[in-house]
Amino acid sequence: MKTYDLSAGVRELNQALHDPAQCREINAWRVVNPQGQHNIACGVNEAVTIDIDGHAGYYCAGMNQRADITIHGNAGVGVAENMMSGSVRVKGDASQSAGATGNGGLLVIEGNASARCGISMKGINIVVKGNIGAMSAFMAQAGCLVVCGDAGEALGDSLYEAHIYVKGQVASLGADCVQKEMRPEHLSELAALLEQAGFTDESPEAFTRYGSARTLYNFKVDNASAY
Amino acid sequence: MCGIVGLYFKNAALEPQLGALFTPMLMAMTDRGPDSAGFALYGDEYHDGIKLTLRSDQESYNWPALAERFGVAFGRVDEWFPLADATVFKLPTTEALALEWLASEAPEVDVLSAGHSIEILKGVGLPGEVAAHFGLEKMAGSHAIGHTRMATESAVTLQGSHPFSTGMDLCLVHNGSLSNHNRLREKLKRAGISFKTDNDSEVAAGYLAWRMRQGDSLTTALQNALKDLDGFFTFTIGTHDGFAVVRDPISCKPAVIAETDDYVAMASEYRALAHLPGINDARVWEPEPAKIYVWERLNQPATGSQR
């Protein structure tokens, strides 16, 4: 276990985490005094665990590959943005655009997530214990967004193919996002995600599935004047 | 980008520490706005007339002479003191009479704020330099709101710096950009609101002033602002005995609020709040889109309300 005090700034930590030799030697990292600083543990490419003791600023754990990163506090804008693999867990709340454009891996938010959670997600799985804000999963293309609480307005606006599961209320659905039947394969997919997230008190049967109606896929000349 | 911050004490025992707690908030937002900075402070109350914060572009402006002329015009000057290149006057008259006199007798003087409590101080340059220039760290008061500016819609000038005064003891700071400010400015001008700059945030301030002149409460004025202002905004508004936070319905611009039994603090980013006492046990959340958050004292200990 190596401990980094971020009072001196974030660059030294990120440079150490980008050093494959150091990461092979030390597989557990602890980060203290984050104080809401930006870009903590970005671009990690090694199978290490990183515990951040406190609130993180913007883009924490961005571009993560293989690492398991836990934020013991809230996360700022764009946590786990463009994650490729590994996992990121936020013990508190997450700000806007959590998990944006993520290609893979698992993002777990134990509190609430703000607006645009999972915007343009491309394969990442996101599990939120609390509520999510407006315009979440906007233009989402692949992966799953699981919400144990409520969802804000325009959920899944211009959705491509991601799977959305919400247990609570949905303020409104965005363009082309519709409620869908929960088939056995969806129940098992959801059960597996809830288990991976550690939310074993949640019953998959209590969730509603939403997905793309696929009516925005093709350009229709009749609509040309609307563009 | 711009950064905005606000700190509002519910516990009066904290008042001597306002500047000491608020200065690091402002400086933490330097990355978001290195062009200019400003702040509005509340707490030094004067109720026998009008309190003005004035400024002149002339470095050697003769403030003692102005004080004498005020004395002749209004019978006496209750107090006046310089704060770096600004000067605060407490005059036993009304806002309208004081502003009318200034417009005709001393047009070279800019009015930064008017009210019973507010002082607005601002300058061009790094937030840390502006804070040091005015000695913010040692200042006391009940609440403060501040702004660090990254100029986008208009020039880097003192006039373009925030906060913008929106009327008696009211001021506004803005992070974002308004897309309909030109048309709205013309409409407000016809309604008698005057503007000193082509800054979009000044239009938002003027809009609030206009609505409240029509009889709107702060909450109603903000509800109307949500309908009439087009663009991106996170606003923080200071009032005589409270403050408010509101974001546009898309809420692209960030905001975070922290509340304890002792204070409410808001900032564009959490790192501006990280040093506040008891922050680790505070309730920290992001204000929701198009929701108006108001805290007011109303002669009682401050209570939070979300409308």
Short mmCIF file of C-alpha atoms in Angstrom, two decimals:
data_model
loop_
_atom_site.label_atom_id
_atom_site.label_comp_id
_atom_site.label_asym_id
_atom_site.label_seq_id
_atom_site.Cartn_x
_atom_site.Cartn_y
_atom_site.Cartn_z
CA MET A 1 0.00 0.00 0.00
CA LYS A 2 1.36 3.40 -0.98
CA THR A 3 -0.18 6.60 0.36
CA TYR A 4 -0.17 9.87 -1.57
CA ASP A 5 -1.03 13.16 0.07
CA LEU A 6 -2.61 15.38 -2.56
CA SER A 7 -1.90 18.57 -0.62
CA ALA A 8 1.11 18.84 -2.94
CA GLY A 9 -0.97 18.51 -6.11
CA VAL A 10 -2.19 15.74 -8.33
CA ARG A 11 0.49 15.46 -10.99
CA GLU A 12 2.98 13.38 -9.03
CA LEU A 13 0.29 10.83 -8.19
CA ASN A 14 -0.86 10.48 -11.78
CA GLN A 15 2.70 10.15 -13.04
CA ALA A 16 3.34 7.36 -10.53
CA LEU A 17 0.12 5.62 -11.55
CA HIS A 18 1.22 5.80 -15.18
CA ASP A 19 4.47 3.98 -14.40
CA PRO A 20 3.89 0.27 -15.15
CA ALA A 21 6.93 -0.82 -13.12
CA GLN A 22 5.71 0.96 -9.98
CA CYS A 23 2.17 -0.34 -10.44
CA ARG A 24 3.42 -3.92 -10.78
CA GLU A 25 5.29 -3.52 -7.50
CA ILE A 26 2.54 -1.70 -5.59
CA ASN A 27 -0.98 -2.92 -6.25
CA ALA A 28 -2.82 -0.86 -3.61
CA TRP A 29 -2.79 2.93 -3.50
CA ARG A 30 -4.36 5.31 -1.03
CA VAL A 31 -4.92 8.99 -1.80
CA VAL A 32 -5.49 11.40 1.08
CA ASN A 33 -6.53 15.08 1.13
CA PRO A 34 -8.13 15.17 -2.33
CA GLN A 35 -10.02 18.40 -1.40
CA GLY A 36 -12.04 18.34 -4.60
CA GLN A 37 -9.01 18.51 -6.88
CA HIS A 38 -9.47 17.70 -10.56
CA ASN A 39 -8.14 14.76 -12.60
CA ILE A 40 -7.28 12.43 -9.72
CA ALA A 41 -6.22 8.96 -10.90
CA CYS A 42 -6.86 9.65 -14.57
CA GLY A 43 -5.66 7.35 -17.33
CA VAL A 44 -4.68 4.45 -15.08
CA ASN A 45 -3.80 1.39 -17.15
CA GLU A 46 -2.89 -1.17 -14.51
CA ALA A 47 -4.82 -3.65 -12.34
CA VAL A 48 -4.35 -1.78 -9.07
CA THR A 49 -6.77 -0.67 -6.36
CA ILE A 50 -6.95 3.04 -5.55
CA ASP A 51 -8.82 4.43 -2.54
CA ILE A 52 -9.45 8.17 -2.50
CA ASP A 53 -10.22 9.40 1.01
CA GLY A 54 -12.59 12.31 0.50
CA HIS A 55 -14.33 14.35 -2.20
CA ALA A 56 -12.89 14.39 -5.71
CA GLY A 57 -13.20 17.15 -8.32
CA TYR A 58 -13.73 16.93 -12.07
CA TYR A 59 -12.90 13.88 -14.22
CA CYS A 60 -11.75 11.62 -11.40
CA ALA A 61 -10.81 8.14 -12.65
CA GLY A 62 -11.26 9.25 -16.27
CA MET A 63 -10.16 6.86 -19.03
CA ASN A 64 -9.70 4.10 -16.49
CA GLN A 65 -8.50 0.71 -17.69
CA ARG A 66 -8.29 -2.29 -15.34
CA ALA A 67 -7.98 -0.38 -12.05
CA ASP A 68 -10.54 -0.62 -9.24
CA ILE A 69 -10.98 2.90 -7.90
CA THR A 70 -13.10 3.87 -4.87
CA ILE A 71 -13.93 7.47 -4.01
CA HIS A 72 -14.83 7.69 -0.31
CA GLY A 73 -16.80 10.88 -0.82
CA ASN A 74 -18.53 12.79 -3.63
CA ALA A 75 -17.24 13.02 -7.18
CA GLY A 76 -17.28 16.09 -9.42
CA VAL A 77 -18.24 16.46 -13.08
CA GLY A 78 -17.37 13.58 -15.41
CA VAL A 79 -16.32 10.86 -12.96
CA ALA A 80 -15.11 7.74 -14.80
CA GLU A 81 -15.50 9.54 -18.12
CA ASN A 82 -14.58 7.30 -21.05
CA MET A 83 -13.80 4.33 -18.81
CA MET A 84 -12.61 1.27 -20.77
CA SER A 85 -12.55 -1.45 -18.10
CA GLY A 86 -12.09 -1.99 -14.37
CA SER A 87 -14.40 -0.38 -11.84
CA VAL A 88 -15.08 2.93 -10.17
CA ARG A 89 -17.17 3.21 -7.01
CA VAL A 90 -18.39 6.54 -5.62
CA LYS A 91 -19.44 6.21 -1.99
CA GLY A 92 -21.24 9.58 -2.03
CA ASP A 93 -22.93 11.54 -4.81
CA ALA A 94 -21.68 12.10 -8.34
CA SER A 95 -21.97 15.34 -10.28
CA GLN A 96 -22.98 15.76 -13.91
CA SER A 97 -21.97 13.44 -16.77
CA ALA A 98 -20.95 10.49 -14.61
CA GLY A 99 -19.63 7.68 -16.77
CA ALA A 100 -19.94 9.77 -19.94
CA THR A 101 -18.84 8.02 -23.15
CA GLY A 102 -17.65 4.98 -21.17
CA ASN A 103 -16.74 1.98 -23.31
CA GLY A 104 -16.58 -0.68 -20.61
CA GLY A 105 -16.14 -1.47 -16.93
CA LEU A 106 -18.51 -0.83 -14.03
CA LEU A 107 -19.35 2.49 -12.39
CA VAL A 108 -21.21 2.24 -9.08
CA ILE A 109 -22.62 5.34 -7.40
CA GLU A 110 -23.89 4.69 -3.89
CA GLY A 111 -25.54 8.11 -3.58
CA ASN A 112 -27.27 10.20 -6.26
CA ALA A 113 -25.98 11.18 -9.67
CA SER A 114 -26.72 14.57 -11.20
CA ALA A 115 -27.76 15.45 -14.77
CA ARG A 116 -26.55 13.61 -17.86
CA CYS A 117 -25.47 10.44 -16.08
CA GLY A 118 -24.25 8.00 -18.74
CA ILE A 119 -24.44 10.51 -21.59
CA SER A 120 -23.28 8.80 -24.79
CA MET A 121 -22.35 5.62 -22.92
CA LYS A 122 -20.83 3.08 -25.28
CA GLY A 123 -20.62 -0.13 -23.29
CA ILE A 124 -20.02 0.88 -19.69
CA ASN A 125 -22.39 -0.43 -17.00
CA ILE A 126 -23.56 2.16 -14.47
CA VAL A 127 -25.44 1.26 -11.28
CA VAL A 128 -26.81 4.09 -9.14
CA LYS A 129 -28.30 3.39 -5.72
CA GLY A 130 -30.02 6.77 -5.46
CA ASN A 131 -31.56 9.12 -8.04
CA ILE A 132 -30.22 10.41 -11.32
CA GLY A 133 -30.75 13.85 -12.85
CA ALA A 134 -32.24 15.08 -16.11
CA MET A 135 -31.13 13.99 -19.57
CA SER A 136 -29.44 10.84 -18.38
CA ALA A 137 -28.33 8.26 -20.97
CA PHE A 138 -28.71 10.90 -23.68
CA MET A 139 -27.61 9.28 -26.97
CA ALA A 140 -26.48 6.17 -25.11
CA GLN A 141 -25.25 3.52 -27.51
CA ALA A 142 -24.44 0.41 -25.47
CA GLY A 143 -24.17 -0.83 -21.90
CA CYS A 144 -26.63 -0.69 -19.01
CA LEU A 145 -27.82 2.10 -16.73
CA VAL A 146 -29.43 0.82 -13.52
CA VAL A 147 -31.16 3.29 -11.21
CA CYS A 148 -32.55 2.16 -7.85
CA GLY A 149 -34.13 5.57 -7.20
CA ASP A 150 -35.85 8.05 -9.53
CA ALA A 151 -34.79 9.46 -12.89
CA GLY A 152 -35.08 13.11 -13.96
CA GLU A 153 -36.58 14.49 -17.13
CA ALA A 154 -35.83 13.34 -20.69
CA LEU A 155 -34.42 9.97 -19.72
CA GLY A 156 -32.74 8.25 -22.64
CA ASP A 157 -33.25 11.09 -25.10
CA SER A 158 -32.21 10.05 -28.63
CA LEU A 159 -31.26 6.66 -27.27
CA TYR A 160 -29.52 4.12 -29.50
CA GLU A 161 -29.18 0.71 -27.87
CA ALA A 162 -28.32 0.90 -24.15
CA HIS A 163 -30.49 -0.90 -21.59
CA ILE A 164 -32.01 1.28 -18.89
CA TYR A 165 -33.54 -0.13 -15.71
CA VAL A 166 -35.24 2.22 -13.22
CA LYS A 167 -36.94 1.19 -9.99
CA GLY A 168 -38.46 4.53 -9.05
CA GLN A 169 -40.30 7.27 -10.91
CA VAL A 170 -39.19 8.63 -14.26
CA ALA A 171 -39.99 12.34 -14.59
CA SER A 172 -40.27 12.03 -18.38
CA LEU A 173 -38.85 10.00 -21.24
CA GLY A 174 -36.76 11.66 -23.94
CA ALA A 175 -37.32 11.36 -27.69
CA ASP A 176 -37.45 7.76 -28.87
CA CYS A 177 -37.09 6.26 -25.37
CA VAL A 178 -39.93 3.91 -24.44
CA GLN A 179 -40.88 1.51 -21.69
CA LYS A 180 -40.19 -2.08 -22.66
CA GLU A 181 -41.08 -5.54 -21.49
CA MET A 182 -38.79 -7.10 -18.90
CA ARG A 183 -37.94 -10.52 -20.33
CA PRO A 184 -36.02 -13.27 -18.47
CA GLU A 185 -32.71 -12.28 -20.06
CA HIS A 186 -33.18 -8.74 -18.78
CA LEU A 187 -33.99 -9.92 -15.26
CA SER A 188 -30.81 -12.00 -15.20
CA GLU A 189 -28.72 -9.17 -16.66
CA LEU A 190 -30.09 -6.79 -14.02
CA ALA A 191 -29.65 -9.29 -11.18
CA ALA A 192 -26.01 -9.77 -12.16
CA LEU A 193 -25.38 -6.01 -12.24
CA LEU A 194 -27.05 -5.44 -8.85
CA GLU A 195 -24.93 -8.21 -7.40
CA GLN A 196 -21.72 -6.83 -8.92
CA ALA A 197 -22.61 -3.45 -7.43
CA GLY A 198 -23.23 -5.04 -4.04
CA PHE A 199 -26.87 -3.92 -3.92
CA THR A 200 -28.22 -7.35 -3.02
CA ASP A 201 -31.18 -5.83 -1.16
CA GLU A 202 -32.67 -4.79 -4.50
CA SER A 203 -35.09 -7.09 -6.31
CA PRO A 204 -34.82 -7.06 -10.14
CA GLU A 205 -38.59 -7.60 -10.42
CA ALA A 206 -39.17 -4.15 -8.95
CA PHE A 207 -37.50 -2.41 -11.92
CA THR A 208 -38.91 -1.19 -15.20
CA ARG A 209 -36.95 -1.48 -18.42
CA TYR A 210 -36.62 1.35 -20.94
CA GLY A 211 -35.01 1.31 -24.32
CA SER A 212 -34.95 2.73 -27.82
CA ALA A 213 -38.07 2.69 -29.98
CA ARG A 214 -35.65 2.87 -32.94
CA THR A 215 -37.70 5.41 -34.81
CA LEU A 216 -34.87 7.94 -35.04
CA TYR A 217 -32.51 5.51 -36.74
CA ASN A 218 -33.24 6.40 -40.32
CA PHE A 219 -33.32 9.71 -42.05
CA LYS A 220 -36.76 10.23 -43.55
CA VAL A 221 -36.99 12.75 -46.34
CA ASP A 222 -40.49 13.71 -45.12
CA ASN A 223 -38.80 15.14 -42.03
CA ALA A 224 -36.14 17.10 -43.91
CA SER A 225 -37.72 20.42 -43.07
CA ALA A 226 -37.38 19.62 -39.37
CA TYR A 227 -33.58 19.40 -39.53
CA MET B 1 -16.02 29.57 -17.77
CA CYS B 2 -16.26 31.87 -14.70
CA GLY B 3 -16.47 30.85 -11.07
CA ILE B 4 -19.07 31.93 -8.54
CA VAL B 5 -19.12 31.53 -4.79
CA GLY B 6 -21.42 32.51 -1.94
CA LEU B 7 -21.23 32.17 1.82
CA TYR B 8 -24.19 32.90 4.07
CA PHE B 9 -23.96 32.58 7.83
CA LYS B 10 -26.86 31.23 9.85
CA ASN B 11 -24.77 31.49 13.01
CA ALA B 12 -23.88 35.13 13.76
CA ALA B 13 -20.86 34.02 15.80
CA LEU B 14 -19.06 33.35 12.50
CA GLU B 15 -19.44 36.94 11.24
CA PRO B 16 -15.92 38.12 12.20
CA GLN B 17 -14.53 35.30 10.04
CA LEU B 18 -16.42 36.13 6.84
CA GLY B 19 -13.42 37.48 4.93
CA ALA B 20 -11.07 34.79 6.22
CA LEU B 21 -13.41 31.99 5.10
CA PHE B 22 -14.55 33.70 1.90
CA THR B 23 -11.15 34.70 0.46
CA PRO B 24 -10.01 31.09 -0.12
CA MET B 25 -13.37 30.37 -1.79
CA LEU B 26 -12.79 33.17 -4.28
CA MET B 27 -9.16 32.22 -4.86
CA ALA B 28 -10.03 28.55 -5.43
CA MET B 29 -11.98 29.68 -8.49
CA THR B 30 -8.99 31.42 -10.11
CA ASP B 31 -8.69 28.68 -12.74
CA ARG B 32 -12.26 29.32 -13.79
CA GLY B 33 -11.83 33.08 -14.03
CA PRO B 34 -8.45 34.81 -14.00
CA ASP B 35 -9.54 38.01 -15.78
CA SER B 36 -11.30 39.90 -13.03
CA ALA B 37 -12.97 39.32 -9.72
CA GLY B 38 -15.41 40.97 -7.39
CA PHE B 39 -17.55 40.42 -4.37
CA ALA B 40 -20.51 41.80 -2.50
CA LEU B 41 -20.32 41.93 1.29
CA TYR B 42 -23.24 42.35 3.63
CA GLY B 43 -23.30 43.08 7.34
CA ASP B 44 -22.30 46.68 8.10
CA GLU B 45 -25.85 47.98 8.43
CA TYR B 46 -26.94 51.61 8.01
CA HIS B 47 -30.65 52.39 8.27
CA ASP B 48 -30.78 56.21 8.55
CA GLY B 49 -30.49 56.70 4.82
CA ILE B 50 -28.60 55.18 1.93
CA LYS B 51 -25.22 53.48 1.82
CA LEU B 52 -23.37 53.81 -1.47
CA THR B 53 -20.19 52.19 -2.74
CA LEU B 54 -18.65 54.56 -5.27
CA ARG B 55 -15.67 54.48 -7.55
CA SER B 56 -13.97 56.80 -9.98
CA ASP B 57 -11.62 56.10 -12.88
CA GLN B 58 -9.53 59.06 -11.72
CA GLU B 59 -6.85 57.67 -9.41
CA SER B 60 -6.51 60.88 -7.43
CA TYR B 61 -10.21 61.55 -7.20
CA ASN B 62 -10.95 64.05 -4.43
CA TRP B 63 -13.23 62.04 -2.16
CA PRO B 64 -13.04 64.48 0.80
CA ALA B 65 -14.36 67.18 -1.52
CA LEU B 66 -17.21 64.92 -2.61
CA ALA B 67 -17.99 64.20 1.06
CA GLU B 68 -18.22 67.94 1.70
CA ARG B 69 -20.55 68.42 -1.25
CA PHE B 70 -22.70 65.51 -0.04
CA GLY B 71 -22.85 67.24 3.36
CA VAL B 72 -24.10 70.44 1.76
CA ALA B 73 -26.65 68.61 -0.39
CA PHE B 74 -28.05 66.26 2.27
CA GLY B 75 -27.39 68.11 5.55
CA ARG B 76 -24.69 65.77 6.78
CA VAL B 77 -22.65 62.66 5.92
CA ASP B 78 -23.06 60.00 8.60
CA GLU B 79 -19.89 58.13 7.69
CA TRP B 80 -17.53 57.70 4.81
CA PHE B 81 -14.41 55.60 4.35
CA PRO B 82 -12.20 54.48 1.48
CA LEU B 83 -11.77 50.81 0.61
CA ALA B 84 -8.76 50.86 -1.74
CA ASP B 85 -9.99 52.58 -4.91
CA ALA B 86 -13.65 52.44 -3.87
CA THR B 87 -15.29 54.65 -1.26
CA VAL B 88 -18.31 53.96 0.92
CA PHE B 89 -20.69 56.77 1.89
CA LYS B 90 -23.57 56.69 4.37
CA LEU B 91 -25.92 59.52 3.51
CA PRO B 92 -29.15 60.57 5.27
CA THR B 93 -31.26 60.56 2.12
CA THR B 94 -33.02 58.18 -0.27
CA GLU B 95 -31.51 56.08 -3.06
CA ALA B 96 -33.38 58.05 -5.72
CA LEU B 97 -32.25 61.46 -4.45
CA ALA B 98 -28.65 60.37 -3.98
CA LEU B 99 -28.44 58.82 -7.46
CA GLU B 100 -30.11 61.82 -9.04
CA TRP B 101 -27.65 64.16 -7.34
CA LEU B 102 -24.68 62.03 -8.43
CA ALA B 103 -25.89 61.86 -12.02
CA SER B 104 -26.09 65.64 -12.30
CA GLU B 105 -23.36 66.84 -9.91
CA ALA B 106 -20.71 64.09 -10.10
CA PRO B 107 -21.28 62.07 -13.28
CA GLU B 108 -17.64 60.91 -13.24
CA VAL B 109 -18.43 58.69 -10.25
CA ASP B 110 -19.59 55.09 -10.76
CA VAL B 111 -22.12 53.64 -8.33
CA LEU B 112 -21.07 50.07 -7.57
CA SER B 113 -23.86 49.41 -5.08
CA ALA B 114 -26.64 51.06 -3.11
CA GLY B 115 -28.55 49.79 -0.10
CA HIS B 116 -28.52 49.55 3.68
CA SER B 117 -25.91 46.83 4.00
CA ILE B 118 -24.28 45.93 0.68
CA GLU B 119 -20.78 46.91 -0.42
CA ILE B 120 -19.67 45.80 -3.88
CA LEU B 121 -15.95 45.77 -4.59
CA LYS B 122 -14.38 44.56 -7.82
CA GLY B 123 -11.31 44.82 -9.95
CA VAL B 124 -9.48 43.55 -13.01
CA GLY B 125 -6.80 40.91 -12.42
CA LEU B 126 -6.35 37.67 -10.56
CA PRO B 127 -8.89 36.97 -7.77
CA GLY B 128 -6.09 36.78 -5.20
CA GLU B 129 -4.84 40.23 -6.24
CA VAL B 130 -8.32 41.73 -6.11
CA ALA B 131 -8.98 40.21 -2.67
CA ALA B 132 -5.64 41.50 -1.36
CA HIS B 133 -6.23 44.93 -2.90
CA PHE B 134 -9.38 45.40 -0.81
CA GLY B 135 -8.13 43.52 2.27
CA LEU B 136 -11.01 41.04 1.97
CA GLU B 137 -9.42 38.55 4.34
CA LYS B 138 -9.91 40.83 7.36
CA MET B 139 -13.47 41.85 6.56
CA ALA B 140 -16.45 40.85 8.69
CA GLY B 141 -20.08 40.45 7.75
CA SER B 142 -23.14 38.23 7.57
CA HIS B 143 -22.79 36.98 4.00
CA ALA B 144 -20.88 37.46 0.78
CA ILE B 145 -21.12 36.46 -2.85
CA GLY B 146 -18.26 36.59 -5.30
CA HIS B 147 -17.26 36.05 -8.88
CA THR B 148 -14.12 35.24 -10.84
CA ARG B 149 -14.49 36.09 -14.49
CA MET B 150 -13.28 34.48 -17.69
CA ALA B 151 -14.48 37.02 -20.20
CA THR B 152 -16.44 35.61 -23.11
CA GLU B 153 -19.29 37.90 -24.11
CA SER B 154 -17.65 41.26 -23.48
CA ALA B 155 -14.33 42.96 -22.73
CA VAL B 156 -12.13 42.60 -19.65
CA THR B 157 -12.94 45.87 -17.93
CA LEU B 158 -13.88 46.91 -14.43
CA GLN B 159 -17.39 47.61 -15.67
CA GLY B 160 -17.66 44.06 -16.99
CA SER B 161 -16.64 42.61 -13.65
CA HIS B 162 -19.24 41.09 -11.40
CA PRO B 163 -21.18 41.38 -9.14
CA PHE B 164 -23.77 43.53 -10.83
CA SER B 165 -26.02 45.47 -8.54
CA THR B 166 -29.69 44.87 -9.25
CA GLY B 167 -31.18 47.44 -6.93
CA MET B 168 -31.25 48.14 -3.22
CA ASP B 169 -29.00 45.60 -1.47
CA LEU B 170 -29.44 43.18 -4.33
CA CYS B 171 -26.75 41.84 -6.56
CA LEU B 172 -26.18 39.01 -8.95
CA VAL B 173 -23.25 36.91 -10.10
CA HIS B 174 -23.49 34.76 -13.20
CA ASN B 175 -21.68 31.82 -14.69
CA GLY B 176 -22.81 31.11 -18.22
CA SER B 177 -23.91 33.06 -21.23
CA LEU B 178 -27.24 34.45 -22.31
CA SER B 179 -28.25 34.22 -25.95
CA ASN B 180 -31.08 36.76 -25.91
CA HIS B 181 -29.39 39.53 -23.95
CA ASN B 182 -29.27 42.06 -26.78
CA ARG B 183 -32.98 41.99 -27.48
CA LEU B 184 -33.79 41.87 -23.76
CA ARG B 185 -31.50 44.84 -23.10
CA GLU B 186 -33.43 46.96 -25.61
CA LYS B 187 -36.73 45.96 -23.99
CA LEU B 188 -35.43 46.77 -20.52
CA LYS B 189 -34.01 50.11 -21.69
CA ARG B 190 -37.46 51.07 -22.90
CA ALA B 191 -38.74 50.14 -19.44
CA GLY B 192 -36.28 52.61 -17.91
CA ILE B 193 -33.44 50.30 -16.83
CA SER B 194 -30.04 51.75 -17.67
CA PHE B 195 -26.97 49.72 -18.60
CA LYS B 196 -23.30 50.62 -18.39
CA THR B 197 -21.89 47.76 -20.46
CA ASP B 198 -22.72 45.30 -23.24
CA ASN B 199 -22.28 42.44 -20.76
CA ASP B 200 -24.94 39.72 -20.79
CA SER B 201 -24.86 39.31 -17.01
CA GLU B 202 -25.71 42.98 -16.53
CA VAL B 203 -28.87 42.28 -18.52
CA ALA B 204 -29.78 39.49 -16.11
CA ALA B 205 -29.22 41.88 -13.20
CA GLY B 206 -31.26 44.57 -14.94
CA TYR B 207 -34.02 42.07 -15.60
CA LEU B 208 -34.29 41.18 -11.91
CA ALA B 209 -34.27 44.85 -10.95
CA TRP B 210 -37.07 45.49 -13.45
CA ARG B 211 -39.20 42.58 -12.23
CA MET B 212 -38.81 43.59 -8.62
CA ARG B 213 -39.67 47.16 -9.50
CA GLN B 214 -42.93 45.71 -10.88
CA GLY B 215 -43.57 44.24 -7.44
CA ASP B 216 -42.16 40.73 -7.88
CA SER B 217 -40.69 39.05 -4.81
CA LEU B 218 -37.19 37.66 -5.33
CA THR B 219 -38.64 34.18 -5.84
CA THR B 220 -41.22 35.38 -8.38
CA ALA B 221 -38.60 37.46 -10.20
CA LEU B 222 -36.42 34.37 -10.49
CA GLN B 223 -39.36 32.27 -11.69
CA ASN B 224 -39.93 34.85 -14.41
CA ALA B 225 -36.21 34.90 -15.21
CA LEU B 226 -36.41 31.18 -15.91
CA LYS B 227 -39.04 31.94 -18.56
CA ASP B 228 -37.50 35.03 -20.12
CA LEU B 229 -33.74 34.47 -20.03
CA ASP B 230 -32.45 32.22 -22.77
CA GLY B 231 -29.06 30.62 -22.46
CA PHE B 232 -26.92 29.02 -19.82
CA PHE B 233 -26.78 30.33 -16.33
CA THR B 234 -26.03 29.55 -12.76
CA PHE B 235 -26.96 32.64 -10.75
CA THR B 236 -26.21 33.43 -7.16
CA ILE B 237 -28.08 36.42 -5.81
CA GLY B 238 -27.38 38.31 -2.62
CA THR B 239 -30.17 40.12 -0.81
CA HIS B 240 -30.21 42.25 2.31
CA ASP B 241 -30.91 39.28 4.54
CA GLY B 242 -30.50 36.25 2.37
CA PHE B 243 -29.27 34.72 -0.79
CA ALA B 244 -30.54 32.58 -3.64
CA VAL B 245 -29.20 30.11 -6.20
CA VAL B 246 -30.85 29.19 -9.49
CA ARG B 247 -29.73 27.29 -12.59
CA ASP B 248 -31.24 27.18 -16.07
CA PRO B 249 -33.33 24.14 -17.08
CA ILE B 250 -30.41 22.53 -18.94
CA SER B 251 -27.95 23.35 -16.14
CA CYS B 252 -24.77 23.03 -18.12
CA LYS B 253 -23.03 25.34 -15.70
CA PRO B 254 -21.92 23.71 -12.49
CA ALA B 255 -23.00 24.48 -8.94
CA VAL B 256 -22.68 22.79 -5.60
CA ILE B 257 -24.24 23.78 -2.29
CA ALA B 258 -23.09 22.82 1.20
CA GLU B 259 -25.25 23.41 4.25
CA THR B 260 -24.55 23.01 7.96
CA ASP B 261 -26.28 24.39 11.05
CA ASP B 262 -23.88 27.35 10.85
CA TYR B 263 -23.83 28.32 7.17
CA VAL B 264 -24.90 27.78 3.59
CA ALA B 265 -22.15 27.94 1.00
CA MET B 266 -22.33 27.63 -2.77
CA ALA B 267 -19.64 27.41 -5.39
CA SER B 268 -19.09 26.42 -8.98
CA GLU B 269 -16.93 23.57 -7.76
CA TYR B 270 -16.52 21.66 -4.54
CA ARG B 271 -12.85 22.61 -4.16
CA ALA B 272 -13.91 26.15 -3.22
CA LEU B 273 -15.75 24.69 -0.23
CA ALA B 274 -13.15 22.14 0.89
CA HIS B 275 -11.62 24.39 3.60
CA LEU B 276 -14.88 25.41 5.29
CA PRO B 277 -15.34 24.35 8.93
CA GLY B 278 -17.42 21.19 9.33
CA ILE B 279 -17.55 20.60 5.57
CA ASN B 280 -17.04 16.86 5.96
CA ASP B 281 -20.30 16.63 7.89
CA ALA B 282 -22.18 19.18 5.75
CA ARG B 283 -25.08 18.28 3.49
CA VAL B 284 -23.56 18.70 0.04
CA TRP B 285 -25.72 18.60 -3.11
CA GLU B 286 -26.09 19.98 -6.60
CA PRO B 287 -28.97 22.39 -7.12
CA GLU B 288 -31.49 20.91 -9.53
CA PRO B 289 -32.23 22.45 -12.93
CA ALA B 290 -34.74 25.32 -12.92
CA LYS B 291 -35.28 25.08 -9.17
CA ILE B 292 -35.04 28.19 -7.02
CA TYR B 293 -33.20 27.91 -3.73
CA VAL B 294 -33.62 30.78 -1.27
CA TRP B 295 -32.32 31.33 2.23
CA GLU B 296 -33.65 34.32 4.12
CA ARG B 297 -33.39 35.54 7.67
CA LEU B 298 -36.74 37.36 7.89
CA ASN B 299 -35.86 38.56 11.42
CA GLN B 300 -35.47 34.94 12.47
CA PRO B 301 -32.46 32.70 12.46
CA ALA B 302 -31.87 31.77 8.81
CA THR B 303 -33.76 28.80 7.50
CA GLY B 304 -33.23 27.11 4.17
CA SER B 305 -36.10 26.85 1.79
CA GLN B 306 -36.32 25.36 -1.65
CA ARG B 307 -39.05 26.70 -3.86
#
